[in-house]
GROMACS .gro file of C-alpha atoms in nm:
model
  220
    1MET     CA    1  12.723  12.334  10.013
    2LYS     CA    2  12.467  12.527   9.811
    3LYS     CA    3  12.250  12.336   9.572
    4PRO     CA    4  12.392  12.337   9.216
    5LYS     CA    5  12.202  12.562   8.979
    6SER     CA    6  12.319  12.437   8.640
    7ALA     CA    7  12.354  12.101   8.468
    8ALA     CA    8  12.731  12.150   8.460
    9GLU     CA    9  12.742  12.211   8.836
   10ARG     CA   10  12.528  11.906   8.903
   11LYS     CA   11  12.747  11.692   8.680
   12ALA     CA   12  13.063  11.814   8.855
   13ARG     CA   13  12.911  11.742   9.196
   14TYR     CA   14  12.809  11.389   9.097
   15ALA     CA   15  13.158  11.324   8.963
   16ALA     CA   16  13.315  11.448   9.286
   17ILE     CA   17  13.088  11.224   9.494
   18LEU     CA   18  13.172  10.918   9.284
   19ALA     CA   19  13.543  10.994   9.300
   20THR     CA   20  13.528  11.021   9.679
   21LEU     CA   21  13.338  10.691   9.705
   22ASP     CA   22  13.610  10.532   9.493
   23GLU     CA   23  13.874  10.659   9.733
   24LEU     CA   24  13.682  10.537  10.036
   25TYR     CA   25  13.576  10.198   9.898
   26PRO     CA   26  13.798  10.105   9.602
   27ASN     CA   27  13.755   9.729   9.615
   28VAL     CA   28  13.434   9.684   9.813
   29THR     CA   29  13.208   9.389   9.734
   30CYS     CA   30  12.896   9.215   9.860
   31ALA     CA   31  12.880   9.179  10.239
   32LEU     CA   32  12.685   8.852  10.223
   33ASP     CA   33  12.911   8.548  10.264
   34HIS     CA   34  12.883   8.300   9.977
   35ARG     CA   35  13.085   8.051   9.775
   36ASN     CA   36  12.879   8.050   9.457
   37ALA     CA   37  12.578   8.208   9.287
   38TRP     CA   38  12.330   7.969   9.448
   39GLU     CA   39  12.450   8.049   9.799
   40LEU     CA   40  12.433   8.422   9.727
   41LEU     CA   41  12.081   8.386   9.589
   42VAL     CA   42  11.970   8.213   9.908
   43ALA     CA   43  12.152   8.464  10.130
   44THR     CA   44  11.994   8.757   9.947
   45ILE     CA   45  11.646   8.607   9.983
   46LEU     CA   46  11.714   8.571  10.356
   47SER     CA   47  11.842   8.929  10.383
   48ALA     CA   48  11.497   9.080  10.325
   49GLN     CA   49  11.405   9.274  10.642
   50CYS     CA   50  11.718   9.134  10.805
   51THR     CA   51  12.081   9.239  10.851
   52ASP     CA   52  12.361   9.084  10.649
   53GLU     CA   53  12.537   9.008  10.976
   54ARG     CA   54  12.248   8.791  11.091
   55VAL     CA   55  12.222   8.617  10.753
   56ASN     CA   56  12.594   8.536  10.763
   57LYS     CA   57  12.538   8.361  11.096
   58VAL     CA   58  12.251   8.153  10.957
   59THR     CA   59  12.373   8.038  10.615
   60PRO     CA   60  12.666   7.818  10.731
   61GLY     CA   61  12.427   7.591  10.923
   62LEU     CA   62  12.174   7.590  10.637
   63PHE     CA   63  12.432   7.490  10.376
   64ALA     CA   64  12.595   7.238  10.609
   65LYS     CA   65  12.264   7.051  10.627
   66TYR     CA   66  12.159   7.113  10.266
   67PRO     CA   67  12.480   7.167  10.068
   68THR     CA   68  12.336   7.150   9.715
   69ILE     CA   69  12.042   7.285   9.517
   70THR     CA   70  11.906   6.931   9.495
   71ASP     CA   71  11.922   6.892   9.873
   72LEU     CA   72  11.722   7.210   9.932
   73ALA     CA   73  11.475   7.127   9.655
   74HIS     CA   74  11.370   6.820   9.854
   75ALA     CA   75  11.398   6.972  10.202
   76PRO     CA   76  11.095   6.993  10.434
   77VAL     CA   77  10.967   7.348  10.475
   78ALA     CA   78  10.948   7.315  10.853
   79GLU     CA   79  11.313   7.212  10.883
   80VAL     CA   80  11.436   7.495  10.661
   81ALA     CA   81  11.213   7.743  10.846
   82ALA     CA   82  11.365   7.633  11.177
   83LEU     CA   83  11.717   7.689  11.043
   84VAL     CA   84  11.640   8.040  10.911
   85HIS     CA   85  11.405   8.137  11.195
   86SER     CA   86  11.619   8.422  11.327
   87THR     CA   87  11.611   8.608  10.992
   88GLY     CA   88  11.239   8.679  11.030
   89PHE     CA   89  10.949   8.590  10.800
   90PHE     CA   90  11.098   8.242  10.818
   91ASN     CA   91  10.804   8.045  10.676
   92ASN     CA   92  10.784   8.253  10.359
   93LYS     CA   93  11.162   8.257  10.322
   94ALA     CA   94  11.180   7.879  10.362
   95LYS     CA   95  10.911   7.831  10.098
   96ASN     CA   96  11.089   8.072   9.861
   97ILE     CA   97  11.427   7.903   9.906
   98ILE     CA   98  11.284   7.558   9.841
   99GLY     CA   99  11.079   7.692   9.549
  100ALA     CA  100  11.389   7.861   9.406
  101ALA     CA  101  11.582   7.534   9.427
  102GLN     CA  102  11.302   7.346   9.254
  103ARG     CA  103  11.268   7.605   8.976
  104ILE     CA  104  11.643   7.615   8.910
  105LEU     CA  105  11.668   7.237   8.918
  106ASN     CA  106  11.369   7.176   8.692
  107ASP     CA  107  11.386   7.470   8.451
  108PHE     CA  108  11.752   7.575   8.442
  109HIS     CA  109  11.940   7.245   8.466
  110GLY     CA  110  12.050   7.317   8.821
  111GLU     CA  111  12.234   7.638   8.727
  112VAL     CA  112  12.142   7.986   8.851
  113PRO     CA  113  12.030   8.175   8.537
  114GLN     CA  114  12.257   8.452   8.417
  115ASN     CA  115  11.997   8.687   8.275
  116ILE     CA  116  11.751   8.897   8.465
  117ASP     CA  117  11.434   8.783   8.287
  118ASP     CA  118  11.493   8.419   8.378
  119LEU     CA  119  11.616   8.502   8.727
  120LEU     CA  120  11.303   8.703   8.802
  121THR     CA  121  11.094   8.388   8.748
  122VAL     CA  122  11.268   8.222   9.044
  123PRO     CA  123  11.065   8.232   9.369
  124GLY     CA  124  11.199   8.498   9.605
  125ALA     CA  125  11.408   8.672   9.340
  126ALA     CA  126  11.278   9.026   9.293
  127ARG     CA  127  11.484   9.292   9.114
  128LYS     CA  128  11.709   9.366   9.411
  129THR     CA  129  11.796   8.998   9.455
  130ALA     CA  130  11.848   8.945   9.082
  131ASN     CA  131  12.075   9.250   9.053
  132VAL     CA  132  12.281   9.137   9.353
  133VAL     CA  133  12.340   8.789   9.213
  134LEU     CA  134  12.405   8.894   8.853
  135GLY     CA  135  12.637   9.177   8.951
  136THR     CA  136  12.834   9.004   9.225
  137CYS     CA  137  12.868   8.653   9.082
  138PHE     CA  138  12.864   8.712   8.708
  139GLY     CA  139  12.975   9.074   8.668
  140ILE     CA  140  12.653   9.148   8.479
  141ALA     CA  141  12.528   9.504   8.532
  142SER     CA  142  12.157   9.438   8.488
  143GLY     CA  143  12.058   9.731   8.708
  144VAL     CA  144  12.137   9.904   9.035
  145VAL     CA  145  12.072   9.727   9.364
  146VAL     CA  146  11.840   9.947   9.573
  147ASP     CA  147  11.827   9.841   9.936
  148THR     CA  148  11.741  10.062  10.233
  149HIS     CA  149  12.089  10.220  10.242
  150VAL     CA  150  12.101  10.293   9.868
  151SER     CA  151  11.747  10.433   9.878
  152ARG     CA  152  11.807  10.658  10.176
  153ILE     CA  153  12.149  10.790  10.075
  154SER     CA  154  12.057  10.843   9.709
  155GLN     CA  155  11.777  11.067   9.833
  156ARG     CA  156  12.000  11.250  10.084
  157LEU     CA  157  12.261  11.316   9.816
  158ASP     CA  158  11.991  11.429   9.571
  159PHE     CA  159  12.063  11.157   9.318
  160THR     CA  160  11.688  11.098   9.315
  161ARG     CA  161  11.368  11.239   9.461
  162GLN     CA  162  11.173  10.918   9.413
  163THR     CA  163  11.067  10.702   9.707
  164THR     CA  164  11.007  10.354   9.565
  165PRO     CA  165  11.296  10.117   9.486
  166GLU     CA  166  11.182  10.073   9.125
  167LYS     CA  167  11.170  10.446   9.052
  168ILE     CA  168  11.494  10.512   9.240
  169GLU     CA  169  11.666  10.245   9.033
  170LYS     CA  170  11.541  10.406   8.711
  171ASP     CA  171  11.689  10.742   8.817
  172LEU     CA  172  12.022  10.586   8.912
  173VAL     CA  173  12.043  10.389   8.590
  174LYS     CA  174  11.996  10.713   8.394
  175LEU     CA  175  12.243  10.906   8.607
  176LEU     CA  176  12.527  10.655   8.638
  177PRO     CA  177  12.734  10.496   8.363
  178GLN     CA  178  12.660  10.124   8.339
  179SER     CA  179  13.019  10.047   8.439
  180ARG     CA  180  12.939  10.187   8.784
  181TRP     CA  181  12.605  10.020   8.852
  182ILE     CA  182  12.746   9.725   9.047
  183GLN     CA  183  13.014   9.906   9.245
  184PHE     CA  184  12.797  10.206   9.333
  185SER     CA  185  12.549   9.999   9.533
  186HIS     CA  186  12.823   9.822   9.730
  187GLN     CA  187  12.985  10.157   9.806
  188LEU     CA  188  12.665  10.320   9.930
  189ILE     CA  189  12.575  10.019  10.144
  190HIS     CA  190  12.912  10.030  10.323
  191PHE     CA  191  12.896  10.410  10.345
  192GLY     CA  192  12.549  10.384  10.498
  193ARG     CA  193  12.667  10.140  10.763
  194GLN     CA  194  12.983  10.326  10.857
  195THR     CA  195  12.914  10.698  10.816
  196CYS     CA  196  12.577  10.802  10.676
  197VAL     CA  197  12.383  10.599  10.930
  198ALA     CA  198  12.005  10.630  10.940
  199ARG     CA  199  11.935  10.756  11.290
  200LYS     CA  200  12.216  11.007  11.325
  201PRO     CA  201  12.448  11.050  11.028
  202ARG     CA  202  12.809  11.118  11.125
  203CYS     CA  203  12.837  11.432  10.917
  204GLY     CA  204  13.131  11.564  11.120
  205GLU     CA  205  13.353  11.282  10.995
  206CYS     CA  206  13.197  11.243  10.650
  207ARG     CA  207  13.419  11.286  10.345
  208LEU     CA  208  13.112  11.386  10.145
  209ALA     CA  209  12.997  11.658  10.387
  210GLU     CA  210  13.112  11.944  10.164
  211LEU     CA  211  12.918  11.797   9.872
  212CYS     CA  212  12.600  11.732  10.069
  213TYR     CA  213  12.318  11.982  10.124
  214ALA     CA  214  12.071  11.749  10.297
  215LYS     CA  215  11.842  11.935  10.535
  216ASP     CA  216  11.904  11.692  10.820
  217LYS     CA  217  12.283  11.723  10.830
  218THR     CA  218  12.412  11.697  11.184
  219ALA     CA  219  12.654  11.941  11.342
  220ALA     CA  220  13.023  11.864  11.317
   0.00000   0.00000   0.00000
């Protein structure tokens, strides 16, 4: 596909991409296993520099030993670090999880806050984590989750030319209607795992191939 030359052509292309994503992933949701907002918060903290698959193997044991926020707030760092060891950066993650439990217990009456300003004060909860929890658990579109898949594919599809998560999110927020902020991230994450993979994108089987003019497209 040739690069669109007018605003109308760009708008039509974006609409076609979103429509195709809706066809491919109509009911997709967060890939991190969780039963409530607290468990998703912990899982998202653990997912930094780690795969969701690995996190999903770790969290059942963690929550079996420390099933509540109160339990984790009083847990020894060394024990939590041992349980989350395989997710990497385990000492920092253990400290953040325990700190998050303490903050939520002491400042938010044991309930995960449902607004981004409060949630960003919780240890380990940067914008990505906050957007994941608010969008998935509460249906609050506070922003667009920008992980490695969303960052990479948004650039490949020319939704943004920025390189930092914060700036990419700003572009996506401007480009997408707020009603799509939550779903869009989930769709790109699944698309990035299944088709538009990092090392060698499967362009020959990609439903978006005709709408993509990335320079590194692979041969069909």
